[in-house]
Short mmCIF file of C-alpha atoms in Angstrom, two decimals:
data_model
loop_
_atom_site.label_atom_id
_atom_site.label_comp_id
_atom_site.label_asym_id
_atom_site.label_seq_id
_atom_site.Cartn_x
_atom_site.Cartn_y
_atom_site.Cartn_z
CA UNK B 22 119.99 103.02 135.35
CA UNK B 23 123.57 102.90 133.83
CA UNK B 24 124.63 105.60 136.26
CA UNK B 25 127.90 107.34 135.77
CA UNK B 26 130.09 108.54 139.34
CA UNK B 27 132.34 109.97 137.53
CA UNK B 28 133.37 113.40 139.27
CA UNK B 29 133.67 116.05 136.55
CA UNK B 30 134.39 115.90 132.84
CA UNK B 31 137.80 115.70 133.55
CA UNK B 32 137.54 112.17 134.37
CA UNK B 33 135.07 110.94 132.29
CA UNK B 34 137.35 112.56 129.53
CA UNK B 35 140.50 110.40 130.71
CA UNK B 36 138.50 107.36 131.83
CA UNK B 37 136.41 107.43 128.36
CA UNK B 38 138.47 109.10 126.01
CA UNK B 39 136.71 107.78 122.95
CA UNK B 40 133.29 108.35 124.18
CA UNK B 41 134.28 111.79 124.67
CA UNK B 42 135.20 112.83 121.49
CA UNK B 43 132.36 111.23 119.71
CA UNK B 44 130.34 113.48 121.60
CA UNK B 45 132.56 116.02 121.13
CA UNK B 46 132.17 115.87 117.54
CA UNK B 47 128.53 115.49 116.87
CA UNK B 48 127.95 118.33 118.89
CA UNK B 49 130.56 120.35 116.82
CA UNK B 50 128.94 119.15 113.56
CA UNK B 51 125.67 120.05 114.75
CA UNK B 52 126.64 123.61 115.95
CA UNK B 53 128.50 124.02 112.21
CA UNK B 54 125.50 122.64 110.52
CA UNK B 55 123.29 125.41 112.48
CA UNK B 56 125.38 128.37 113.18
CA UNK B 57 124.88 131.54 110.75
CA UNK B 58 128.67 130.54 109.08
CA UNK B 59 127.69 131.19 105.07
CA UNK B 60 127.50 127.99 102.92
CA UNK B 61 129.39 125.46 105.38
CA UNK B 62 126.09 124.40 107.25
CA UNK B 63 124.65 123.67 103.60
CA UNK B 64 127.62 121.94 102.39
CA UNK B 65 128.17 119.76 104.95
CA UNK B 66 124.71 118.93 104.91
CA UNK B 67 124.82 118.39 101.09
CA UNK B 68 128.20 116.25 101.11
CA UNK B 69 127.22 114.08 104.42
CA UNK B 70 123.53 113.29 104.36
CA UNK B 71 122.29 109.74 104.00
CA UNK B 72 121.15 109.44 100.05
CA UNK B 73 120.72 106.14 98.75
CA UNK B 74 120.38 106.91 95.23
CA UNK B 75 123.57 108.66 95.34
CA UNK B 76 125.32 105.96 97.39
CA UNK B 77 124.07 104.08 94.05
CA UNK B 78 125.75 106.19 91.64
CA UNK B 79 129.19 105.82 93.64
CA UNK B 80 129.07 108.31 96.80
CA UNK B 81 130.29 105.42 99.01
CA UNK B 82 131.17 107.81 101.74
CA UNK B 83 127.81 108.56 102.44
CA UNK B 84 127.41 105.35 104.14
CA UNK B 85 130.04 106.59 106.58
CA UNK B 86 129.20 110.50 107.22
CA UNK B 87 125.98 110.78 108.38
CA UNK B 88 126.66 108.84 111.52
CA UNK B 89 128.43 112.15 112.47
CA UNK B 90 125.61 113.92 111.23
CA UNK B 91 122.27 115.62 113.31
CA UNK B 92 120.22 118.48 112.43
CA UNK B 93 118.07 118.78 115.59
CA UNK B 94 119.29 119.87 119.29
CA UNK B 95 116.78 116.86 120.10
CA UNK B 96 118.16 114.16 117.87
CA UNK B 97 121.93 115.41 118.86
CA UNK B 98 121.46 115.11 122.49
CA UNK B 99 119.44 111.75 122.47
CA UNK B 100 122.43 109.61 120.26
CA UNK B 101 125.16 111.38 122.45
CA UNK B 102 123.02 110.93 125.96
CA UNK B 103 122.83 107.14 124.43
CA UNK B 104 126.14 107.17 123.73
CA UNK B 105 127.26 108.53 127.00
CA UNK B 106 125.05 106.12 128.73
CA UNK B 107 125.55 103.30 126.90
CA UNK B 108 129.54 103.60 125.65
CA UNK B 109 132.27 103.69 128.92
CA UNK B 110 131.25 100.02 129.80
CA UNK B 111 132.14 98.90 126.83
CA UNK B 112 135.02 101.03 125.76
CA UNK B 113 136.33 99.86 129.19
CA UNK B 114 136.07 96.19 128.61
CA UNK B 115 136.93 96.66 124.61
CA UNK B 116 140.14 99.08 124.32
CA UNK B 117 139.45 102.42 122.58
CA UNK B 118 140.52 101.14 119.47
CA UNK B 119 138.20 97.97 119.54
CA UNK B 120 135.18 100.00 120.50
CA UNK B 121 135.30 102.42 117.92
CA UNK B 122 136.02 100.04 115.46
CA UNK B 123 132.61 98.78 116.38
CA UNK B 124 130.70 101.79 117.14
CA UNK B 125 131.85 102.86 113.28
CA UNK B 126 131.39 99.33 111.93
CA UNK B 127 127.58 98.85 113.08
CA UNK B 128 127.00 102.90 112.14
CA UNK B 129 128.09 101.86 108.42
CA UNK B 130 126.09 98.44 108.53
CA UNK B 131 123.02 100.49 109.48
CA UNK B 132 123.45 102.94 106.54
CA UNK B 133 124.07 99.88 104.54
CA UNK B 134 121.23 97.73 105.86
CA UNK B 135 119.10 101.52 105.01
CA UNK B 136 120.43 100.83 101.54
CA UNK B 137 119.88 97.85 100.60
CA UNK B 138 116.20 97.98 101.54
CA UNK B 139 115.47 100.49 99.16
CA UNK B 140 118.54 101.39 97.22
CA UNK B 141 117.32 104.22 95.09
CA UNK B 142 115.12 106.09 97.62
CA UNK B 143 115.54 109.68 97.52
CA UNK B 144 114.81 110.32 101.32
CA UNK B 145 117.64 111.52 103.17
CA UNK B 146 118.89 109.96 106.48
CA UNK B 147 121.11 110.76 109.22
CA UNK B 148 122.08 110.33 112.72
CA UNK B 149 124.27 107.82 114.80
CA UNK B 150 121.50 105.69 116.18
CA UNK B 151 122.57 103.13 114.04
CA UNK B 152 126.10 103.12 115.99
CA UNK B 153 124.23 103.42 119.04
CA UNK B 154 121.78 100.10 118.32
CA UNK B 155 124.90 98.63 117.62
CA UNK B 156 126.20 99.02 121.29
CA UNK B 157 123.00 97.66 122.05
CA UNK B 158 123.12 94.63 119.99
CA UNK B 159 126.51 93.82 121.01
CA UNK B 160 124.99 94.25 125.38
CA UNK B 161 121.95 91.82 123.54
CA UNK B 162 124.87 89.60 122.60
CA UNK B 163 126.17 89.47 126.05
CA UNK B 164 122.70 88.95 127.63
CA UNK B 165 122.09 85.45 125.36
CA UNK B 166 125.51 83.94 125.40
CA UNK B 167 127.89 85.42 128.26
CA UNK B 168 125.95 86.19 130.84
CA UNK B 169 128.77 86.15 133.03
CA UNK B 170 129.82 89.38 131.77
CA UNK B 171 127.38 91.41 133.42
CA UNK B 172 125.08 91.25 136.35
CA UNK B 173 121.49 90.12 136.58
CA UNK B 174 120.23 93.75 136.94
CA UNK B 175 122.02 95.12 134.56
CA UNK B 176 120.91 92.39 132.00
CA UNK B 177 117.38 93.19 132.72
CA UNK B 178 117.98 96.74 132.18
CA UNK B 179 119.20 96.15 128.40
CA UNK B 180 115.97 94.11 127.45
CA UNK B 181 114.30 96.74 128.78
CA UNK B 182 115.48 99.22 127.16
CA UNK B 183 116.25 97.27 124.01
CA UNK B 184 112.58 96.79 123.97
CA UNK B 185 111.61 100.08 124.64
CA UNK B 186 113.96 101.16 121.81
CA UNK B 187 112.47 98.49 119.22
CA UNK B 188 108.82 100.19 120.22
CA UNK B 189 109.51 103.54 120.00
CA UNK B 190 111.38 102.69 116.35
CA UNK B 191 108.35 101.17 114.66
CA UNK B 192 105.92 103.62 116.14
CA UNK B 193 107.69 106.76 115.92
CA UNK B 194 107.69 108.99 112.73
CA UNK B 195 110.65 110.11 110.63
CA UNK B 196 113.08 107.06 112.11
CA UNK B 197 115.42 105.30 110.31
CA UNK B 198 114.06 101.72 111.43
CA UNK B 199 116.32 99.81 108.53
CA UNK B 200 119.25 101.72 110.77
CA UNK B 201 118.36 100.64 114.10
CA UNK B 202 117.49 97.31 113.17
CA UNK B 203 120.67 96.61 111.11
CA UNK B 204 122.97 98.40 113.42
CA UNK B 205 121.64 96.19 116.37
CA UNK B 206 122.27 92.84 114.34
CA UNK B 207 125.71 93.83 113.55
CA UNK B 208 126.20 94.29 117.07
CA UNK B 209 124.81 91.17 117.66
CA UNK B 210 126.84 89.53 114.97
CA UNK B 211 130.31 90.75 116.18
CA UNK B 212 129.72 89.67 119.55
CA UNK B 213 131.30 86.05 119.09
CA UNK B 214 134.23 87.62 117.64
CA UNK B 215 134.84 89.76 120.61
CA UNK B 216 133.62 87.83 123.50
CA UNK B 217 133.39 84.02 122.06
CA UNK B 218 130.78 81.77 124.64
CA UNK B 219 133.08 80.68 127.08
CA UNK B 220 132.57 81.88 130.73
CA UNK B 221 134.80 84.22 132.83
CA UNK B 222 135.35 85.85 136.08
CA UNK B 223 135.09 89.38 134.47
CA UNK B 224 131.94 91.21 134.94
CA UNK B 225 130.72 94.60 133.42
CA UNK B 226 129.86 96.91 136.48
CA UNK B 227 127.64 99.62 134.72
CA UNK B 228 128.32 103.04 136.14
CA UNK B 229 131.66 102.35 137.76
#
């Protein structure tokens, strides 16, 4: 499912540059956050972390930083295993400066989607899954309107896990669903602006 051949890090580094360093850096964030290093873990935490009511009172970045942000080994190595499986096609068909605009664009919309359903909650939030239903959503995209783009097995494989994913979000405890749900639509949503509906000879070849 969505195997990689890659040969060492090495390549996967120079084929998937950007996927690389977003891993990278929410496993440096996550060692910072839980290292012994003073006050940094708790400021970082403090300055980064999801708040709605604070977003309220003006702390706009905080729609932005906690896509960077994990406080568990587990929750760190799920989004970047995601993100690992689910990035290289697209950074490959997208450019690295297309797909992470859209990695950070449907990370923000889930933060704002989280807002907007309750915009003076005091729970905190973090995590990239947002980001990551947003790759996702855009595959979802390609599955309804440009099937061309990918092969019949691979197709299946996204509704499969896309439903797997919607499952586990609604059943599971202490999950950002608002995230996951708006991160896949704005997936979903900038799909036509990236791939239109017309038809092509270009497939997506998922672990190649």
């Amino acid at each position: 499912m969505f195997l990689r051949t890659e040969r060492s890090l090495k390549e996967f580094y120079h084929l998937y540059p950007v996927v690389s360093i977003l891993t990278i850096i929410n496993f440096s964030i996550w060692l910072l956050i839980n290292l012994p290093l003073g006050n940094i873990s708790n400021i970082i935490v403090n300055v980064g972390i999801g708040h709605n009511l604070l977003v309220s009172q003006g702390e706009i970045w905080r729609l932005f930083t906690p896509i960077f942000l994990h406080l568990t080994l587990t929750h760190v190595l799920f989004n970047s295993f995601s993100l690992v499986i689910f990035g290289p096609a697209l950074e490959r068909m997208l450019g690295k400066s297309k797909f992470l605009a859209i990695y950070l664009i449907t990370g923000i919309v889930g933060n704002i989607g989280t807002y907007v359903i309750n915009p003076l909650s005091l729970t905190p939030h973090l995590g990239a899954s947002g980001a990551i239903y947003g790759l996702l959503g855009l595959y979802l995209y390609m599955v309804v309107f440009r099937k061309d783009l990918m092969r019949p097995t691979d197709a299946q494989i996204v509704i499969i896990i896309l439903v797997i994913g919607l499952i586990m979000t609604f059943i599971g405890a202490g999950i950002n669903r608002a995230a996951h749900v708006f991160g896949g639509i704005g997936g979903f949503a900038l799909g036509p602006l990236l791939f239109g509906r017309s038809n092509s000879s270009n497939t997506v070849h998922f672990g190649t």
